[in-house]
Coordinates of C-alpha atoms in Angstrom, one line a residue:
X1 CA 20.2 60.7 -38.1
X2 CA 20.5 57.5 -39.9
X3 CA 21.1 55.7 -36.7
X4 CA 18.7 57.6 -35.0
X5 CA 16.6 56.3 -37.0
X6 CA 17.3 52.6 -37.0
X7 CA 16.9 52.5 -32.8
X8 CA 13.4 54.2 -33.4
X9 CA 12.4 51.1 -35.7
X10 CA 13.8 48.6 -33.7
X11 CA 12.0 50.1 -30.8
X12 CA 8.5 50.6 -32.6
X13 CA 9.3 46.3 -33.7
X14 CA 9.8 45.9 -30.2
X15 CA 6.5 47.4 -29.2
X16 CA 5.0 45.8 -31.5
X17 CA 5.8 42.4 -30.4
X18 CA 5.0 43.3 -26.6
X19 CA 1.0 44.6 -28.1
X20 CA 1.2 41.3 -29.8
X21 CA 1.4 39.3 -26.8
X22 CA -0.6 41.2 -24.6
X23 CA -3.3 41.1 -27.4
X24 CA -2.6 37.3 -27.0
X25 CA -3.1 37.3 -23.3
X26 CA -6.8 37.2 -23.0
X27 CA -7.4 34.6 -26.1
X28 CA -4.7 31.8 -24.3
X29 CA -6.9 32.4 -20.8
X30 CA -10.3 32.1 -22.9
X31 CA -9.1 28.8 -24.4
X32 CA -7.4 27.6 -21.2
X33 CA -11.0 28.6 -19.2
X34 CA -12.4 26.4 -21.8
X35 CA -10.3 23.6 -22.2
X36 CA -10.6 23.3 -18.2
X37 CA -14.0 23.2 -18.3
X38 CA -13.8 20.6 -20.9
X39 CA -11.7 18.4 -18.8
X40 CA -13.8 19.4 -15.5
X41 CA -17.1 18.1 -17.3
X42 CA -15.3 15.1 -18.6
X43 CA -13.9 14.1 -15.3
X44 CA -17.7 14.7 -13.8
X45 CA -18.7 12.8 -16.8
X46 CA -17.2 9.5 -16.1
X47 CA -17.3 9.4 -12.5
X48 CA -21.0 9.7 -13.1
X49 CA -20.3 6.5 -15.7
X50 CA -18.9 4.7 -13.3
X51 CA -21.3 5.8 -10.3
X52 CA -23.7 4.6 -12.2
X53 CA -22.1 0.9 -13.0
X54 CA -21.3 0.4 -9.0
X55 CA -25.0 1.3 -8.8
X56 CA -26.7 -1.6 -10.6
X57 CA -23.7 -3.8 -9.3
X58 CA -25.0 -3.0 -5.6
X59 CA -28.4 -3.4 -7.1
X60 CA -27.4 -7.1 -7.7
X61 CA -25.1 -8.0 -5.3
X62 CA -27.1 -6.6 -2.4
X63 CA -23.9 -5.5 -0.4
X64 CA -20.7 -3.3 -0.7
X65 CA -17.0 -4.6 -2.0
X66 CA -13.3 -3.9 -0.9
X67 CA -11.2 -4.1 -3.6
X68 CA -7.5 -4.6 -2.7
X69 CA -5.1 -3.7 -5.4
X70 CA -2.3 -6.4 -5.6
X71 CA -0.4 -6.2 -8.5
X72 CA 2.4 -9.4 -7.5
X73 CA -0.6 -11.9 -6.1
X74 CA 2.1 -14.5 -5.9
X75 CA 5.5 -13.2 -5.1
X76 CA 5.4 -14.8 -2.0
X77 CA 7.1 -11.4 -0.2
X78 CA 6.0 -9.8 3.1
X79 CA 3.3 -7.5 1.1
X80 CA 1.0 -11.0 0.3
X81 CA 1.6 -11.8 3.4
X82 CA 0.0 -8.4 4.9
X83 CA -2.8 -8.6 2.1
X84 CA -3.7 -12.0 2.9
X85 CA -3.9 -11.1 6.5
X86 CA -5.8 -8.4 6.0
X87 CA -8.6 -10.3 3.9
X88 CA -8.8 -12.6 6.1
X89 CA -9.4 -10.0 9.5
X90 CA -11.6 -8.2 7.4
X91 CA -14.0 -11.1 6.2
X92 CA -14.0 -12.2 9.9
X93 CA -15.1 -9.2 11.3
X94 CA -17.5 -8.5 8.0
X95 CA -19.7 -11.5 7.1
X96 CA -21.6 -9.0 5.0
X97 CA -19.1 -7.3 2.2
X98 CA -17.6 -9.0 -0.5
X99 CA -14.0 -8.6 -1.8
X100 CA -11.8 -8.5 -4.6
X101 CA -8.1 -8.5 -5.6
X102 CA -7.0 -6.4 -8.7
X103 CA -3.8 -8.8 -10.0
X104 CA -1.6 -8.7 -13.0
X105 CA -0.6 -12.7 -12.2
X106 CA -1.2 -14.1 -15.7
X107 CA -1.5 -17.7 -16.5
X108 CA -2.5 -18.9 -13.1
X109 CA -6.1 -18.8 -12.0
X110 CA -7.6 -17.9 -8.5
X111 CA -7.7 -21.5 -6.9
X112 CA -3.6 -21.4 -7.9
X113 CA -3.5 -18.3 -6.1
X114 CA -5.1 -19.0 -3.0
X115 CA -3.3 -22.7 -2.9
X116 CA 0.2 -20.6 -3.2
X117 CA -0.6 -18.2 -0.3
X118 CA -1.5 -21.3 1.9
X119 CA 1.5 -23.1 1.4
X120 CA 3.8 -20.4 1.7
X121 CA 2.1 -18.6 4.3
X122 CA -0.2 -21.0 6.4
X123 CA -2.8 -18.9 5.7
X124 CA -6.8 -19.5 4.7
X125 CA -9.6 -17.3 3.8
X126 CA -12.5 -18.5 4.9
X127 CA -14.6 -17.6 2.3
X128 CA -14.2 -16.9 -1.4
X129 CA -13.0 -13.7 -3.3
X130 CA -13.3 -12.3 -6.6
X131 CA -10.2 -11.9 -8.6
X132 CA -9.7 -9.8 -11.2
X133 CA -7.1 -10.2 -13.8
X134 CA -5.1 -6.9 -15.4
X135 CA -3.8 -7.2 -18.5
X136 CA -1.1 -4.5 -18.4
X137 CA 0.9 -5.3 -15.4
X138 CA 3.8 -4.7 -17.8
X139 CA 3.5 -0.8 -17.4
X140 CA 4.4 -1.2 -13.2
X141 CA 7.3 -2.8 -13.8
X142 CA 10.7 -1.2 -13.7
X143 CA 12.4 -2.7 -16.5
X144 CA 10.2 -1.1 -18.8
X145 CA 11.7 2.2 -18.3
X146 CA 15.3 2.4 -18.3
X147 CA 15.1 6.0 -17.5
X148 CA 13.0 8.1 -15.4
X149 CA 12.0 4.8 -13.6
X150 CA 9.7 6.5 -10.6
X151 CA 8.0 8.5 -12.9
X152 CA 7.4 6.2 -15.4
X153 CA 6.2 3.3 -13.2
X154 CA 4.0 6.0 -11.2
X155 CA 2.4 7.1 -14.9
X156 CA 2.1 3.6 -15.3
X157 CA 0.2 2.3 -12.3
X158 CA -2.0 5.3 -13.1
X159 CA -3.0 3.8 -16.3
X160 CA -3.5 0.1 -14.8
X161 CA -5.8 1.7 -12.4
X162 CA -7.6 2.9 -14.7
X163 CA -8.2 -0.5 -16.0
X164 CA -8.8 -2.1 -12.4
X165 CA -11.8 0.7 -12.0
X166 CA -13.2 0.1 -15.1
X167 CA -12.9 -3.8 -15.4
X168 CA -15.1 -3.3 -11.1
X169 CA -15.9 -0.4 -9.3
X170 CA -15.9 -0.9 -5.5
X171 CA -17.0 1.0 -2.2
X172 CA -13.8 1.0 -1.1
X173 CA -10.5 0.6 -2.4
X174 CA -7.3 -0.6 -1.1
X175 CA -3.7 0.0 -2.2
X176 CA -2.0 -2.6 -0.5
X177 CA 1.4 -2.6 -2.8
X178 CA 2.2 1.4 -2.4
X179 CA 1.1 2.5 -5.8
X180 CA 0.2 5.8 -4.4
X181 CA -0.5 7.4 -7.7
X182 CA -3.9 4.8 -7.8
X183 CA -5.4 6.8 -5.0
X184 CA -6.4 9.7 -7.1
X185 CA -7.9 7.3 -10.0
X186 CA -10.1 5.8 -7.3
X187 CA -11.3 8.4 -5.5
X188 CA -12.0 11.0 -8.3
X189 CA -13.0 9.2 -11.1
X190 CA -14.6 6.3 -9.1
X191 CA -16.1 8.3 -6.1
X192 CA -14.8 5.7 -4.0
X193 CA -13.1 5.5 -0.5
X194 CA -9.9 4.7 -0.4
X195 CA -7.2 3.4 1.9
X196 CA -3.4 2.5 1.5
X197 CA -0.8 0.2 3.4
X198 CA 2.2 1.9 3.4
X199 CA 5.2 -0.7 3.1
X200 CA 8.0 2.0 1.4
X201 CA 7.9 4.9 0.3
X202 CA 8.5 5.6 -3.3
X203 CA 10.9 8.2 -2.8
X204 CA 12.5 9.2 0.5
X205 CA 15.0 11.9 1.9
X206 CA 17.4 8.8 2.6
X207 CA 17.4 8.7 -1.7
X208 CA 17.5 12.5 -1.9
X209 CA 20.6 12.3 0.5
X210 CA 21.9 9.3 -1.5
X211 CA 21.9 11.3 -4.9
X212 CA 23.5 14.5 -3.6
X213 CA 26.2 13.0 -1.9
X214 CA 26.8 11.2 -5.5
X215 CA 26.7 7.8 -3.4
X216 CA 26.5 5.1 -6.0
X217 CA 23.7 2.5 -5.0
X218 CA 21.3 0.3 -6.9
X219 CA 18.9 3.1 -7.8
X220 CA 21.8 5.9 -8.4
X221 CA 24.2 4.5 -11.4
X222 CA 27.5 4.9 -11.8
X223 CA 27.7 8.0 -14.4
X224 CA 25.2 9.9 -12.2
X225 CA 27.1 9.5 -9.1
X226 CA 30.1 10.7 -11.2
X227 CA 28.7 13.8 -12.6
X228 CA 27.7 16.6 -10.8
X229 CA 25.6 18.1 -13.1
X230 CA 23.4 15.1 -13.8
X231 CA 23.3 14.6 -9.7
X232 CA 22.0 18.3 -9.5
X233 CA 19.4 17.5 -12.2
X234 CA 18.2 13.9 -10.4
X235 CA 18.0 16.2 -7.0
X236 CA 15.5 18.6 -8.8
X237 CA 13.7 15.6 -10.5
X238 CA 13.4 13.5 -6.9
X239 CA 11.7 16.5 -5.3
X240 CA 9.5 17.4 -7.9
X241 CA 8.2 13.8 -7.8
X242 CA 8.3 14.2 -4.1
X243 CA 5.7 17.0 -4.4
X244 CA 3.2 15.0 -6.9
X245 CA 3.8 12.0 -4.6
X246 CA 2.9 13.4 -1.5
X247 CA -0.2 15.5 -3.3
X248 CA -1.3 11.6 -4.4
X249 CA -0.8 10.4 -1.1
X250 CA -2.6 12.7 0.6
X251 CA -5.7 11.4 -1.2
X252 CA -5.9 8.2 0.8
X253 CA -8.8 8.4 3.6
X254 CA -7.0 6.3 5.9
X255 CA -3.2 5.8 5.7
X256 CA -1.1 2.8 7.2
X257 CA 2.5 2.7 7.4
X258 CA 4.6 -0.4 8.4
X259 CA 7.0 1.1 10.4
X260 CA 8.6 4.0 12.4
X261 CA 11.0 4.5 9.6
X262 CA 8.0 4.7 7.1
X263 CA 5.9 6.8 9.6
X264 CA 8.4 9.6 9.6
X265 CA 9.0 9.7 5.4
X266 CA 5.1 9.5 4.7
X267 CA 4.3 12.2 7.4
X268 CA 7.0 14.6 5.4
X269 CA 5.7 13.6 2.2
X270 CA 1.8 12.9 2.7
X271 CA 1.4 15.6 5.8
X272 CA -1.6 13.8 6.9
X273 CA -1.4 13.1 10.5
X274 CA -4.4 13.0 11.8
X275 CA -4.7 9.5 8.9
X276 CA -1.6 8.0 9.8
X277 CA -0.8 5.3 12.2
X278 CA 1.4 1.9 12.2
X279 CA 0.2 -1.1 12.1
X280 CA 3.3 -3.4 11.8
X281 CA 2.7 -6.4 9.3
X282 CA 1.7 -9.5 10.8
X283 CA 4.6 -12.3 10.7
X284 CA 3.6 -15.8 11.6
X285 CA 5.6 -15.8 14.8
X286 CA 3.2 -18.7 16.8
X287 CA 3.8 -21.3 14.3
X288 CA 7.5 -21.1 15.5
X289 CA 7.1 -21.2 18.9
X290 CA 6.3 -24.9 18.9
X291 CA 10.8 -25.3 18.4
X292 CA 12.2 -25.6 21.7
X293 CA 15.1 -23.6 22.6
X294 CA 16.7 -25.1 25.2
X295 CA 18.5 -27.7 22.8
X296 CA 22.4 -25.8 23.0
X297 CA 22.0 -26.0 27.4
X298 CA 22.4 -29.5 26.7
X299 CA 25.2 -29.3 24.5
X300 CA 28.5 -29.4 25.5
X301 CA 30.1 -27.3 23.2
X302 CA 33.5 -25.0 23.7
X303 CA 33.4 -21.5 23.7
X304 CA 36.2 -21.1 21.4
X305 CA 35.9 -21.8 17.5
X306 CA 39.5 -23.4 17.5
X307 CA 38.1 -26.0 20.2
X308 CA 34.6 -26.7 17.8
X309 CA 36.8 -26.6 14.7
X310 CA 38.6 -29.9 16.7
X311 CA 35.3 -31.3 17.0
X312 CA 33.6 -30.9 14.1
X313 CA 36.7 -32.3 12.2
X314 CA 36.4 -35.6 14.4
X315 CA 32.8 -35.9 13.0
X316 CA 31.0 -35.5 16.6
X317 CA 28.0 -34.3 17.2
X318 CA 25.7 -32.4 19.6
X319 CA 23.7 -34.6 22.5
X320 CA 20.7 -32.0 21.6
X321 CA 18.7 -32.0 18.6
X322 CA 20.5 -29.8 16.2
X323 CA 23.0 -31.3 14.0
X324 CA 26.3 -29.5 14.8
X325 CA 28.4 -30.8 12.1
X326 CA 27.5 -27.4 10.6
X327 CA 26.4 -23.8 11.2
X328 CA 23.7 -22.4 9.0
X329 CA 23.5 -18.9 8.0
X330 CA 20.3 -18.5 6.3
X331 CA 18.8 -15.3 4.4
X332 CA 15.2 -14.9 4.0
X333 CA 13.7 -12.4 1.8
X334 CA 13.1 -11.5 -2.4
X335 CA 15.5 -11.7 -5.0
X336 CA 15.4 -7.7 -5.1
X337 CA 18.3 -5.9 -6.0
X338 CA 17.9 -3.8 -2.6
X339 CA 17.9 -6.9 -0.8
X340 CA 21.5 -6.5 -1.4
X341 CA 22.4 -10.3 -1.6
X342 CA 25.7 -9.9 -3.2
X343 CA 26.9 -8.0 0.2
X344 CA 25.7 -11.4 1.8
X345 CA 27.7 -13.7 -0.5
X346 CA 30.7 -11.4 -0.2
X347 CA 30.5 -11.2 3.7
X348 CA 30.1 -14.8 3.9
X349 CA 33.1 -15.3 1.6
X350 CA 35.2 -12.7 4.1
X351 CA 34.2 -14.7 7.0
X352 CA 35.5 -18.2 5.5
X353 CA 38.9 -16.0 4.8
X354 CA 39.4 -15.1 8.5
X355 CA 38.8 -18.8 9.7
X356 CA 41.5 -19.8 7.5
X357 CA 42.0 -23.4 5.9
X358 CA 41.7 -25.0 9.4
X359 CA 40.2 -28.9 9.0
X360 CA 36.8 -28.2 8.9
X361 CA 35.9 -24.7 9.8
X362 CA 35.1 -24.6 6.2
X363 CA 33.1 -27.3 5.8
X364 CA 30.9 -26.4 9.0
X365 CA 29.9 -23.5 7.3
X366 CA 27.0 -22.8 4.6
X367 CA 24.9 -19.9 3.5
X368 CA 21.1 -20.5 2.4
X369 CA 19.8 -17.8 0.5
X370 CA 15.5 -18.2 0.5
X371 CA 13.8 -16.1 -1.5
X372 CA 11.0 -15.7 -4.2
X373 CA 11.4 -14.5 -7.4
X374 CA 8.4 -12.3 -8.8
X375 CA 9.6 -12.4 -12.8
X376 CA 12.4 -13.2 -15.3
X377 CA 14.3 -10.0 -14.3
X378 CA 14.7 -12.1 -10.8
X379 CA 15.5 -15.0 -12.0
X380 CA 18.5 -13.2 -14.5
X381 CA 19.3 -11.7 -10.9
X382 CA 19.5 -15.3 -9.3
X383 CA 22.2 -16.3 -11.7
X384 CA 24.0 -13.7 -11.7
X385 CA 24.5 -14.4 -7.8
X386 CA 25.0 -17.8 -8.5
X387 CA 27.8 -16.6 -11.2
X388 CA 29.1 -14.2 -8.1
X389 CA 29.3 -17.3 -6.1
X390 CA 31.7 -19.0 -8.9
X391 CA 34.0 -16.0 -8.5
X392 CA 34.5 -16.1 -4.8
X393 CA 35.2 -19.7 -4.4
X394 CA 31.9 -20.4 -2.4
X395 CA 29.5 -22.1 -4.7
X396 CA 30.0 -25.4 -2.6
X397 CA 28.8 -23.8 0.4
X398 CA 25.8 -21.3 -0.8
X399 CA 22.3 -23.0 -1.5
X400 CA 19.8 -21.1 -3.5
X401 CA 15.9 -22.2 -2.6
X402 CA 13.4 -20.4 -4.7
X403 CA 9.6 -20.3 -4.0
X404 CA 9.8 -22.9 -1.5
X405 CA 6.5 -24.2 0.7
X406 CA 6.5 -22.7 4.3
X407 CA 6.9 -26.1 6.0
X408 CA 11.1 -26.3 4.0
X409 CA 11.0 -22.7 5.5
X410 CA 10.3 -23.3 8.5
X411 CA 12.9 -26.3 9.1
X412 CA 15.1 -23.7 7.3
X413 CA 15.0 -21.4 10.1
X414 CA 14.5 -23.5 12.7
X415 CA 18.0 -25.8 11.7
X416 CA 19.9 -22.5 11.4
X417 CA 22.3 -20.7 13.6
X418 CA 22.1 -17.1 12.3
X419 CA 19.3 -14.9 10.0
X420 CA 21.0 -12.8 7.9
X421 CA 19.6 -9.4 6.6
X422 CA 21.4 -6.9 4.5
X423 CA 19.3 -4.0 2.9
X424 CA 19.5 -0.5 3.8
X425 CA 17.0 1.0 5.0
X426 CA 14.4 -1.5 5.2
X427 CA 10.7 -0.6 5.5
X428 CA 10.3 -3.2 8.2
X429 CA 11.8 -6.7 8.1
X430 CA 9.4 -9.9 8.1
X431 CA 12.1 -12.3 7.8
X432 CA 13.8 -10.6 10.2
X433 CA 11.0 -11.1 12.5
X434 CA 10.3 -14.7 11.5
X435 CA 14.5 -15.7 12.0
X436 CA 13.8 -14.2 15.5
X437 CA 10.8 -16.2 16.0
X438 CA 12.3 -19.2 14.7
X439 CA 15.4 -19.2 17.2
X440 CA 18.3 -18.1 14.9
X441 CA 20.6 -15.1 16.8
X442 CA 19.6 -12.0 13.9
X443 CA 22.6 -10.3 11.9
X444 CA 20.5 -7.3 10.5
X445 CA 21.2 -4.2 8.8
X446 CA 22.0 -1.4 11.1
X447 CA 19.1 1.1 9.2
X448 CA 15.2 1.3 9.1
X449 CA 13.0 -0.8 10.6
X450 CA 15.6 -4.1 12.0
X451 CA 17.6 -0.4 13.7
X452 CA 14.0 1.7 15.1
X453 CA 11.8 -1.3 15.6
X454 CA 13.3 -4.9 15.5
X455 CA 16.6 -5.4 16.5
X456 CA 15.9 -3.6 19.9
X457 CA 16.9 -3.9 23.4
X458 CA 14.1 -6.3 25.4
X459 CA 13.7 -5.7 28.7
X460 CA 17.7 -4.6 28.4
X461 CA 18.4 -7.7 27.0
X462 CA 20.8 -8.0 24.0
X463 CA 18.3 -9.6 20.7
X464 CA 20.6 -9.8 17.7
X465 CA 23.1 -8.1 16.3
X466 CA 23.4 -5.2 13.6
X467 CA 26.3 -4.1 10.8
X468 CA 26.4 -2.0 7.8
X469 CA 29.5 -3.4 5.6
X470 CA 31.1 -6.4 4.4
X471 CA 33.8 -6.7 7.5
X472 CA 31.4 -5.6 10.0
X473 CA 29.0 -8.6 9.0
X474 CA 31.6 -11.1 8.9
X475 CA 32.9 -9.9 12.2
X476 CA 30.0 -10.1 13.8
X477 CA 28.7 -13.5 12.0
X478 CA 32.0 -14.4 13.4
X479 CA 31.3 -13.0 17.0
X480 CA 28.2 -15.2 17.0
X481 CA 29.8 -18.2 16.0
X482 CA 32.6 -17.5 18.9
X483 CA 29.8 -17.1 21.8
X484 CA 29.2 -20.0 24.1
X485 CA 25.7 -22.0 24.0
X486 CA 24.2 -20.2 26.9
X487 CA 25.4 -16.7 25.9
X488 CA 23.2 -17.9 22.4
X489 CA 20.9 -19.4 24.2
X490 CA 20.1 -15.4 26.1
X491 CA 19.9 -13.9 22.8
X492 CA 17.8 -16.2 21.1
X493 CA 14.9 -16.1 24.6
X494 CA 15.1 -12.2 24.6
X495 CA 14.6 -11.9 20.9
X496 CA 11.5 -14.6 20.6
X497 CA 10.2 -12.8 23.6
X498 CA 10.3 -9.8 22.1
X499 CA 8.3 -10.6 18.5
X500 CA 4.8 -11.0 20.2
X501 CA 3.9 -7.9 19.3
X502 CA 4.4 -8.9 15.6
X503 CA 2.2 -11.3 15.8
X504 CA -0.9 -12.5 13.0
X505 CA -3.2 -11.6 15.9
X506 CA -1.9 -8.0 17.2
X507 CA -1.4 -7.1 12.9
X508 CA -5.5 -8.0 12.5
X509 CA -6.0 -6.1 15.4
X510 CA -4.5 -2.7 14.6
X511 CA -5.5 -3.0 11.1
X512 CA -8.9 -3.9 11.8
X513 CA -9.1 -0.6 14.1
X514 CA -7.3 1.1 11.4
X515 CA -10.3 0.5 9.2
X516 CA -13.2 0.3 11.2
X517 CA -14.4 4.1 10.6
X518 CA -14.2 3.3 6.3
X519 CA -15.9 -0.3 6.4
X520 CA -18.9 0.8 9.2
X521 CA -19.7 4.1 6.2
X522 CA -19.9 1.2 3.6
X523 CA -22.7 -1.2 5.7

């Protein structure tokens, strides 16, 4: 009886606690009704605020604005180069709208800005723009979260948003840097259009693969790849901020991607067809036409690399206009850690060990490595490659040019022999594009866009080459090297050939179509 009566109490507590929740039900949806509303009317609320602040500045400007939001103004990448472009096409075709830049570049002023993007790009607006200057550029950047680094940089771009739109409210708005999780700030709060330029997307199915195969890479360390259980838990993290990524995405009234790699990831992620199209970014191919090719038919240069070893220790040179007392094996591209420069040094280092300590070969031989650096975190990771240099033996023969003017890059590219590229899974590949332009035969990596959109048969003609690890790059920097003038000479025509259709003028023209429905609502 005595334990008869113990289950009866502990079954009357446990009713009791079941009536006590369900008697809490209806109170939690009341407050959660409310607290929705709240947030509802304070949403409505400010985009009425800030509705009403574009109002008197259309009153006194007497026209609409484009804002493009730029964080890295002056990194000098591929990205200016698009934005510049596109400001340029834009205030061409639209004599009538005024623009603006949202940048976190501190301690330079507009006139700097503008001067930097004409000497490194060859490129002037013909009128002026507005720039405004954010003051918390800090929360974007990755070294301020050393865990949870999408998220937190996505929270964070959210927040600098939010200081763009209230600092100027445009008509339309622009995310030309991928900061996806901007679009929703923009178009809720500040009522306005909005449009993105895809260059990569923030997370992919290449990183999802990358994580569950426990492959170690620069954005999956070492004790993750190692543990099973924290690779499981990344795997749920990456597609849960897959899901908010693509629902932010998704916002964007008109969506431009950069490649066919991107295209595919953003339709997966985004599922916005009907929005999407590529419009590769515009590389300044014409203002390396001007270089002659025809320089190495004149030569008369062995195949073999014994017989130009001979030469080039006897101190002769070429009858055409390149200097062939060396070979040139330039890189072009940001000190990223996905630019993956350390598999460049270390491949360049492997070829010198296959040519042996033959008079000369060495000394015919030197990397350039060209590249901007977009803060101190790039510049730690410059000396650090310089220190990787020390280790392998090669510091004599690698040259480091940072920030340099377009004109040193051009002769860069035109004096060299080979373009090297070496991140997986690139989003597209300017410099890839410009070494083609330029004349160099193109070592790229054999993913992304150099594999789907570059480094392509033309009119079945061979126009570069492609490798994915150390001894593949030094064999085929090695191949090249090998191959008789004409036989470069092929390559080089089929692969200038082929880059037209990355041209300044074909990039202004998609984009210009790209936009055309979004800027005629605004006049």
């Amino acid at each position: 009886m005595e334990g008869h009566g113990h289950h009866h109490h502990r079954s009357m507590c446990f009713c009791d606690v079941i009536r006590l929740l369900w008697s809490l039900v209806l109170p939690c949806v009341y407050l959660s009704l409310v607290l929705t509303l709240l947030l509802a009317l304070l949403v409505l609320g400010v985009r009425m605020w800030l509705q009403s602040r574009r109002k008197t500045r259309r009153a006194q400007d007497s026209g609409p604005t484009v804002a493009f939001f730029h964080p890295y103004c002056s990194a000098g990448g591929g990205g200016e180069r698009v934005l510049w472009c596109a400001l340029r096409a834009l205030q061409h075709r639209y004599p009538g709208v005024s623009f603006v830049v949202y940048t976190g570049d501190q301690g330079v002023t507009g006139e700097q800005i503008l001067e930097g993007a004409r000497q490194r790009f060859n490129i002037t607006l013909p009128r002026p723009i507005t720039f405004i200057f954010l003051r918390h550029r800090v929360l974007v950047e990755a070294s301020s979260y050393s865990h949870f680094t999408l998220l937190g940089q996505s929270i964070g771009s959210m927040f600098l948003g939010w200081e763009a739109l209230t600092a100027f409210v445009p008509d339309l708005y622009v995310d030309s840097m991928g900061y996806a999780f901007t679009l929703p700030v923009f178009r809720y709060l500040g009522a306005c259009k909005v449009a993105s330029y895809v260059h990569y997307p923030t997370v992919s199915t290449d990183m999802l693969s990358v994580v569950r195969e426990r492959n170690p890479r620069f954005n999956n360390a070492d004790y993750i790849s190692g543990n099973p259980l924290l690779s499981a838990a990344k795997v749920v993290y990456y597609c849960c901020f897959a899901l908010l990524y693509g629902l932010a995405g998704s916002c964007s009234d008109v969506i431009m991607v950069n490649s066919t790699w991107t295209l595919g990831h953003i339709l997966a992620l985004w599922r916005s067809p009907s929005r999407t199209s590529i419009v590769y970014p515009p590389c300044d191919v014409r203002t390396f036409l001007d270089t002659p090719l025809d320089d190495d038919d004149q030569e008369e240069v062995d195949d073999s690399w014994e017989e130009l070893g001979q030469e080039l220790g006897s101190g002769e040179e070429g009858k055409g206009g390149r200097d062939r007392k060396f070979h040139s094996i330039v890189s072009v591209g940001q000190f990223r850690p996905e630019k993956d420069h350390r598999l460049q040094i270390r491949a360049f280092r492997n070829l010198l060990d296959r040519k042996g300590e033959r008079p000369g070969e060495r000394e015919s031989l030197r990397l350039v490595l060209i590249g901007g650096c977009r803060n101190q975190e790039d510049e730690d990771r410059v000396l650090m490659l310089r220190g990787l240099c020390q280790e392998l033996g090669v510091a004599d023969r690698v040259e480091f040019k940072l920030n340099v003017p377009f004109d040193e890059l051009k002769r860069e590219l035109v004096d060299a022999t080979i373009g090297l590229h070496t991140m997986w899974n690139e989003h597209f590949g300017i410099g890839v594009v410009e070494c083609m332009a330029a004349g160099t035969i193109i070592l790229a990596h054999k993913s992304g866009g150099p594999k789907l959109d570059i480094v392509v048969p033309y009119e079945d003609g061979q126009t570069g080459f492609l490798a994915d690890s150390e001894d593949s790059y030094a064999a085929a920097m090695e191949t090249i090297l090998a191959l008789s003038p004409a036989a470069r000479l092929e390559i080089r025509r089929n692969a200038r050939r082929s880059v037209d259709r990355f041209s300044d003028q074909e990039f202004e023209a998609c984009f210009l179509a790209a936009m055309e429905l979004l800027m005629r609502k605004l006049e």
